[in-house]
mmCIF file of C-alpha atoms in Angstrom:
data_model
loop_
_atom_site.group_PDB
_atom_site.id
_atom_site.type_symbol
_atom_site.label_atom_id
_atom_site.label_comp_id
_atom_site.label_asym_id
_atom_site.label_seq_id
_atom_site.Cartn_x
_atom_site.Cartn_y
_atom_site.Cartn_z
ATOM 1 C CA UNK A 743 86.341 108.729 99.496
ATOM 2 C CA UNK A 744 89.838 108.260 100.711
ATOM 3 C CA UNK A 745 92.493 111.352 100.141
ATOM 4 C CA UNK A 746 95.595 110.385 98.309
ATOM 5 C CA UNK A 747 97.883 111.260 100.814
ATOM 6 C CA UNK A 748 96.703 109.705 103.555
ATOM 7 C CA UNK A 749 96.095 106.192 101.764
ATOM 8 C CA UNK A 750 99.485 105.722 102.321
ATOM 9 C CA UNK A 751 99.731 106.402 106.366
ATOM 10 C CA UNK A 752 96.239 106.833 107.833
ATOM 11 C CA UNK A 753 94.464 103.798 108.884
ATOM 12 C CA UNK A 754 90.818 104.881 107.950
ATOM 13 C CA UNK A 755 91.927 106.070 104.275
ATOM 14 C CA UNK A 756 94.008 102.903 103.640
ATOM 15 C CA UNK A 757 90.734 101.039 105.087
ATOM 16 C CA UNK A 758 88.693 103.054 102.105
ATOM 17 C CA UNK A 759 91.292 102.539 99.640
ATOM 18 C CA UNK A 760 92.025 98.460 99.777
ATOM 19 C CA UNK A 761 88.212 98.064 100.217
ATOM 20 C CA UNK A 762 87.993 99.992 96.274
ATOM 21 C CA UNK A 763 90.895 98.087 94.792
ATOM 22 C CA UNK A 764 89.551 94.872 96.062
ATOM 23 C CA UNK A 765 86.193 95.704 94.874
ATOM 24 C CA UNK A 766 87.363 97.561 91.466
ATOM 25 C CA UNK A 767 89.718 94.181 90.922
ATOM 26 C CA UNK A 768 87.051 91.788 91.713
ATOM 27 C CA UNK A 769 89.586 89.963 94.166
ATOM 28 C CA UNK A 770 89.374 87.925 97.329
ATOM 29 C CA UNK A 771 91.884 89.602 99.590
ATOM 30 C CA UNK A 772 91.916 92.954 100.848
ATOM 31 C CA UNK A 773 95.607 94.181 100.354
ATOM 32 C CA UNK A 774 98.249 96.119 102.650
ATOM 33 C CA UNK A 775 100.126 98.998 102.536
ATOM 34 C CA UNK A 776 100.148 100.695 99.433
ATOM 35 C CA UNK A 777 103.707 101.872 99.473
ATOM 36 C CA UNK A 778 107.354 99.720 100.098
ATOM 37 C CA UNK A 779 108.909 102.451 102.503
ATOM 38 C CA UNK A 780 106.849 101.035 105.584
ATOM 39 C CA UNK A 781 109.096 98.809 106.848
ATOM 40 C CA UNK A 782 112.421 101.807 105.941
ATOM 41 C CA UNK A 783 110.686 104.095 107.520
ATOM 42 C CA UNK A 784 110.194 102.014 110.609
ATOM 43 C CA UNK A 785 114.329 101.729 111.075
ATOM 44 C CA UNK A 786 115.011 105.618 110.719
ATOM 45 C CA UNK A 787 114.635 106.742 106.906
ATOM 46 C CA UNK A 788 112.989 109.888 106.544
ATOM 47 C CA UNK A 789 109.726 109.425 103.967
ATOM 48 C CA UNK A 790 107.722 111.781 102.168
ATOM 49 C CA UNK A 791 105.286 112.195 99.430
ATOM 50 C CA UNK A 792 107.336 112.264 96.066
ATOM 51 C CA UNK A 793 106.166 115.585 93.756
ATOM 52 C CA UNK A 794 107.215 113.914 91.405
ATOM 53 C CA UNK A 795 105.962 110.724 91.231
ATOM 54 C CA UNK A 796 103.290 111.337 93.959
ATOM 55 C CA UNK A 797 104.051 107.651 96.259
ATOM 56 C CA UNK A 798 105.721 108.018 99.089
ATOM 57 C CA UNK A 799 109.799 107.826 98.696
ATOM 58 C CA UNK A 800 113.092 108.432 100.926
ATOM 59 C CA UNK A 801 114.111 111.497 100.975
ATOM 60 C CA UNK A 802 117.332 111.111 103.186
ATOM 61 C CA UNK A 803 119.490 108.147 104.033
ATOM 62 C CA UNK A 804 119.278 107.168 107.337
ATOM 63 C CA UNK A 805 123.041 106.397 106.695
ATOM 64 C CA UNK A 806 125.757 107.448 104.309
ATOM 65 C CA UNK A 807 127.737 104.540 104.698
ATOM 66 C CA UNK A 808 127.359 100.523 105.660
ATOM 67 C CA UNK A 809 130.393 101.587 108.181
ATOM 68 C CA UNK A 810 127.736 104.121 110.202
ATOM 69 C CA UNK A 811 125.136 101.581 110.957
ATOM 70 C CA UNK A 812 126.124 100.733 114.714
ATOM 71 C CA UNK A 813 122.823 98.869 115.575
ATOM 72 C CA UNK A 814 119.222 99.097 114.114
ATOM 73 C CA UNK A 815 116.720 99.979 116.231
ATOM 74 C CA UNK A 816 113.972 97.696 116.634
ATOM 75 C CA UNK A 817 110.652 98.287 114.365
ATOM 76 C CA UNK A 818 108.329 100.224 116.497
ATOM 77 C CA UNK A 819 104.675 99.067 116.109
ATOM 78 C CA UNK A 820 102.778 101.649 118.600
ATOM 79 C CA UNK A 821 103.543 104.787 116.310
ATOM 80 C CA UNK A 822 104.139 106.137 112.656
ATOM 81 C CA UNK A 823 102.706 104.443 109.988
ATOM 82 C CA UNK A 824 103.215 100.729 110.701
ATOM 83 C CA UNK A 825 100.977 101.138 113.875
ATOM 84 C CA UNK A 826 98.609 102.786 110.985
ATOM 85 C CA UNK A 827 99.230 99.655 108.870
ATOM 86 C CA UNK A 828 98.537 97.292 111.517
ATOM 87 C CA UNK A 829 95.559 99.191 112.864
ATOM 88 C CA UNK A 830 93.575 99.374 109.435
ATOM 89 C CA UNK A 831 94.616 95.566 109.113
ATOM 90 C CA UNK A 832 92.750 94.944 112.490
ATOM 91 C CA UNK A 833 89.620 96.997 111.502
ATOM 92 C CA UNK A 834 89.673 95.508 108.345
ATOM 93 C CA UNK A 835 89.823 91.970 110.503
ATOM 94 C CA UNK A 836 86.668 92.808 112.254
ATOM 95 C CA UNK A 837 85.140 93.635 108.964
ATOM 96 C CA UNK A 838 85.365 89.869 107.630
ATOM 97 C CA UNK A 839 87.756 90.580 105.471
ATOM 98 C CA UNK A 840 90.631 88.511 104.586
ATOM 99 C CA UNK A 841 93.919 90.644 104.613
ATOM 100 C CA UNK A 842 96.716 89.971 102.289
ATOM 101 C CA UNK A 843 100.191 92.797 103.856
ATOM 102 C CA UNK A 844 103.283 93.501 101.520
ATOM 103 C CA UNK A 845 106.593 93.030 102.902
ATOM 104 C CA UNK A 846 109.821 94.392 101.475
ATOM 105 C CA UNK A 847 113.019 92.204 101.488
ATOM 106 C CA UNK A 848 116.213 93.042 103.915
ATOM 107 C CA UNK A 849 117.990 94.078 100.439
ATOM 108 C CA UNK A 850 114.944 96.598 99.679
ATOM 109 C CA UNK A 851 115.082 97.441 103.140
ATOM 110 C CA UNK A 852 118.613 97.984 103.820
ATOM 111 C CA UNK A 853 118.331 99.611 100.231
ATOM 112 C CA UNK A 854 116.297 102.578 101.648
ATOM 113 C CA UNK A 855 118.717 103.425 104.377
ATOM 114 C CA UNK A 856 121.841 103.109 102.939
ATOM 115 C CA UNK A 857 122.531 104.779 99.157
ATOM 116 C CA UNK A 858 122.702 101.116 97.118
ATOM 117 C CA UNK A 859 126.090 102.717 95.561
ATOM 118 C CA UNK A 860 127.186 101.692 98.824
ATOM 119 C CA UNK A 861 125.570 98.791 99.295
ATOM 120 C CA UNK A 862 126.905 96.894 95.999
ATOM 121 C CA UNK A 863 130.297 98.364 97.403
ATOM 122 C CA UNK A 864 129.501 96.267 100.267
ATOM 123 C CA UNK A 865 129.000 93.566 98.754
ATOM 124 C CA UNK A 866 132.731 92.886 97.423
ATOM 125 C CA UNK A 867 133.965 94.666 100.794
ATOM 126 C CA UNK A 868 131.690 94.187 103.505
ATOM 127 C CA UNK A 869 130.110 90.785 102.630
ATOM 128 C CA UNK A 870 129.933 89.982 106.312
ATOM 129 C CA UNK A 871 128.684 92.956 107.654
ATOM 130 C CA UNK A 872 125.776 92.822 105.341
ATOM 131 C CA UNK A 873 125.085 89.371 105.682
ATOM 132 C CA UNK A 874 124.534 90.532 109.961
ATOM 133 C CA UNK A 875 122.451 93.572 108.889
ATOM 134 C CA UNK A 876 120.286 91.366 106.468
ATOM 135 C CA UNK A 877 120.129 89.045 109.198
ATOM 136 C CA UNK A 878 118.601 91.895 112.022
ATOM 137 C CA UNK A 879 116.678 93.297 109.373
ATOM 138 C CA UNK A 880 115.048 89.605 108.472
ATOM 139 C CA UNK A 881 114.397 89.004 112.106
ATOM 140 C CA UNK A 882 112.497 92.282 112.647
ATOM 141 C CA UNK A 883 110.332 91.896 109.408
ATOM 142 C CA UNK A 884 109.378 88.164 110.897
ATOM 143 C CA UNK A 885 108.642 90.182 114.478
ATOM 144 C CA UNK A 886 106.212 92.364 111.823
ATOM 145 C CA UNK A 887 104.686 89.358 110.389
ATOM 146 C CA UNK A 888 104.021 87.790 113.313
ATOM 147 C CA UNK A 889 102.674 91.217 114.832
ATOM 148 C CA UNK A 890 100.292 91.632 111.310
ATOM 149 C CA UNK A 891 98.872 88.155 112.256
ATOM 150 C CA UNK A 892 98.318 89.281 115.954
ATOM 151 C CA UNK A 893 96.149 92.236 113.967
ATOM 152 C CA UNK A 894 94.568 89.525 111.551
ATOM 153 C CA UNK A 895 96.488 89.679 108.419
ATOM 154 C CA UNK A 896 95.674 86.082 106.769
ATOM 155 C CA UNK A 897 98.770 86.005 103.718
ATOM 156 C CA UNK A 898 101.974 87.975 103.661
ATOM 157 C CA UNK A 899 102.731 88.384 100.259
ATOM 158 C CA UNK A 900 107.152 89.425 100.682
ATOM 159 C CA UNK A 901 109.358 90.360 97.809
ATOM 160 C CA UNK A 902 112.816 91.894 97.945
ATOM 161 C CA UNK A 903 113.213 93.169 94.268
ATOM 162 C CA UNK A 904 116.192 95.310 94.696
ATOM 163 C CA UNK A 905 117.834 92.074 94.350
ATOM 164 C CA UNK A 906 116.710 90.262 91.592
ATOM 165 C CA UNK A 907 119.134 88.871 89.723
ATOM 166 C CA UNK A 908 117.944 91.005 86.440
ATOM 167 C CA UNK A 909 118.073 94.091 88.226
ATOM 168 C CA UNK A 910 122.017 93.367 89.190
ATOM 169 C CA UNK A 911 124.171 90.667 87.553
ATOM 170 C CA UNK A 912 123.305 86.940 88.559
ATOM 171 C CA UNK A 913 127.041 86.611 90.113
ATOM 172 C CA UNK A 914 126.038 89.017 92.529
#
């Protein structure tokens, strides 16, 4: 009953969706969102539906460079899709159900901003700078974990695979 498209940024169709998956998987929790560009999309990268592989993905870079990104701005949970996020995670709340929400990493974060050609640059270059953007971007996904519990969410479930050491060499 949900439509594809919206699962992804309209509370009531996420709602319709996690209650299916939990039922169809036979599990406990009830999880949230069914995308990693939340939390991108929240600091300024521009998301839409991929045609191709039909999730939603960045379609622009928020930044071309590390050397652009002044400041961050702060994750805004009263509109776009994380307010849809949290909202469906407080209906869901008042449903009984136990919530389980994804969170992406800084790296996966920063990842969707900034073209990771630059980022690994960074990394032998800018070390410190993206140690402080890693560090803003960490302290605003805790302010969104701490705003999911507000809305009920019971686990966070957090990953950050853009930098697992198999997807770039373990000395980096």
């Amino acid at each position: 009953g949900a439509r594809y498209a919206a699962v992804f940024g309209q509370a009531e169709d996420m709602i319709k969706a996690a209650l299916e998956v939990k039922r169809l998987n036979h599990d406990e929790w009830v999880k949230l969102p069914f995308c990693v560009t939340i939390e991108a999309e929240g600091f300024g990268a521009e998301v839409e539906l991929s045609p191709l592989y039909g999730v939603p993905a960045v379609t622009h870079f928020r930044y071309e460079t590390i050397d652009e990104i002044d400041t961050l701005p702060q994750l805004d949970f009263t509109s776009g899709r994380v307010k849809e996020v949290l909202r469906a995670a407080s209906i869901l709340h008042g449903q009984g159900e136990k919530i389980m929400l994804n969170i992406e990493g800084p790296f996966t974060v920063l990842g969707q901003l900034v073209p990771s050609k630059q980022i690994y640059k960074g990394l032998y270059r800018k070390k410190e700078r993206l140690r402080e953007l890693s560090e803003i971007i960490g302290n605003e996904l805790a302010r969104y974990a701490r705003e999911a519990e507000a809305h009920g969410v019971d686990l966070l479930s957090y990953a950050d695979p853009t930098v697992a050491s198999d997807l770039i060499s373990p000395k980096i």
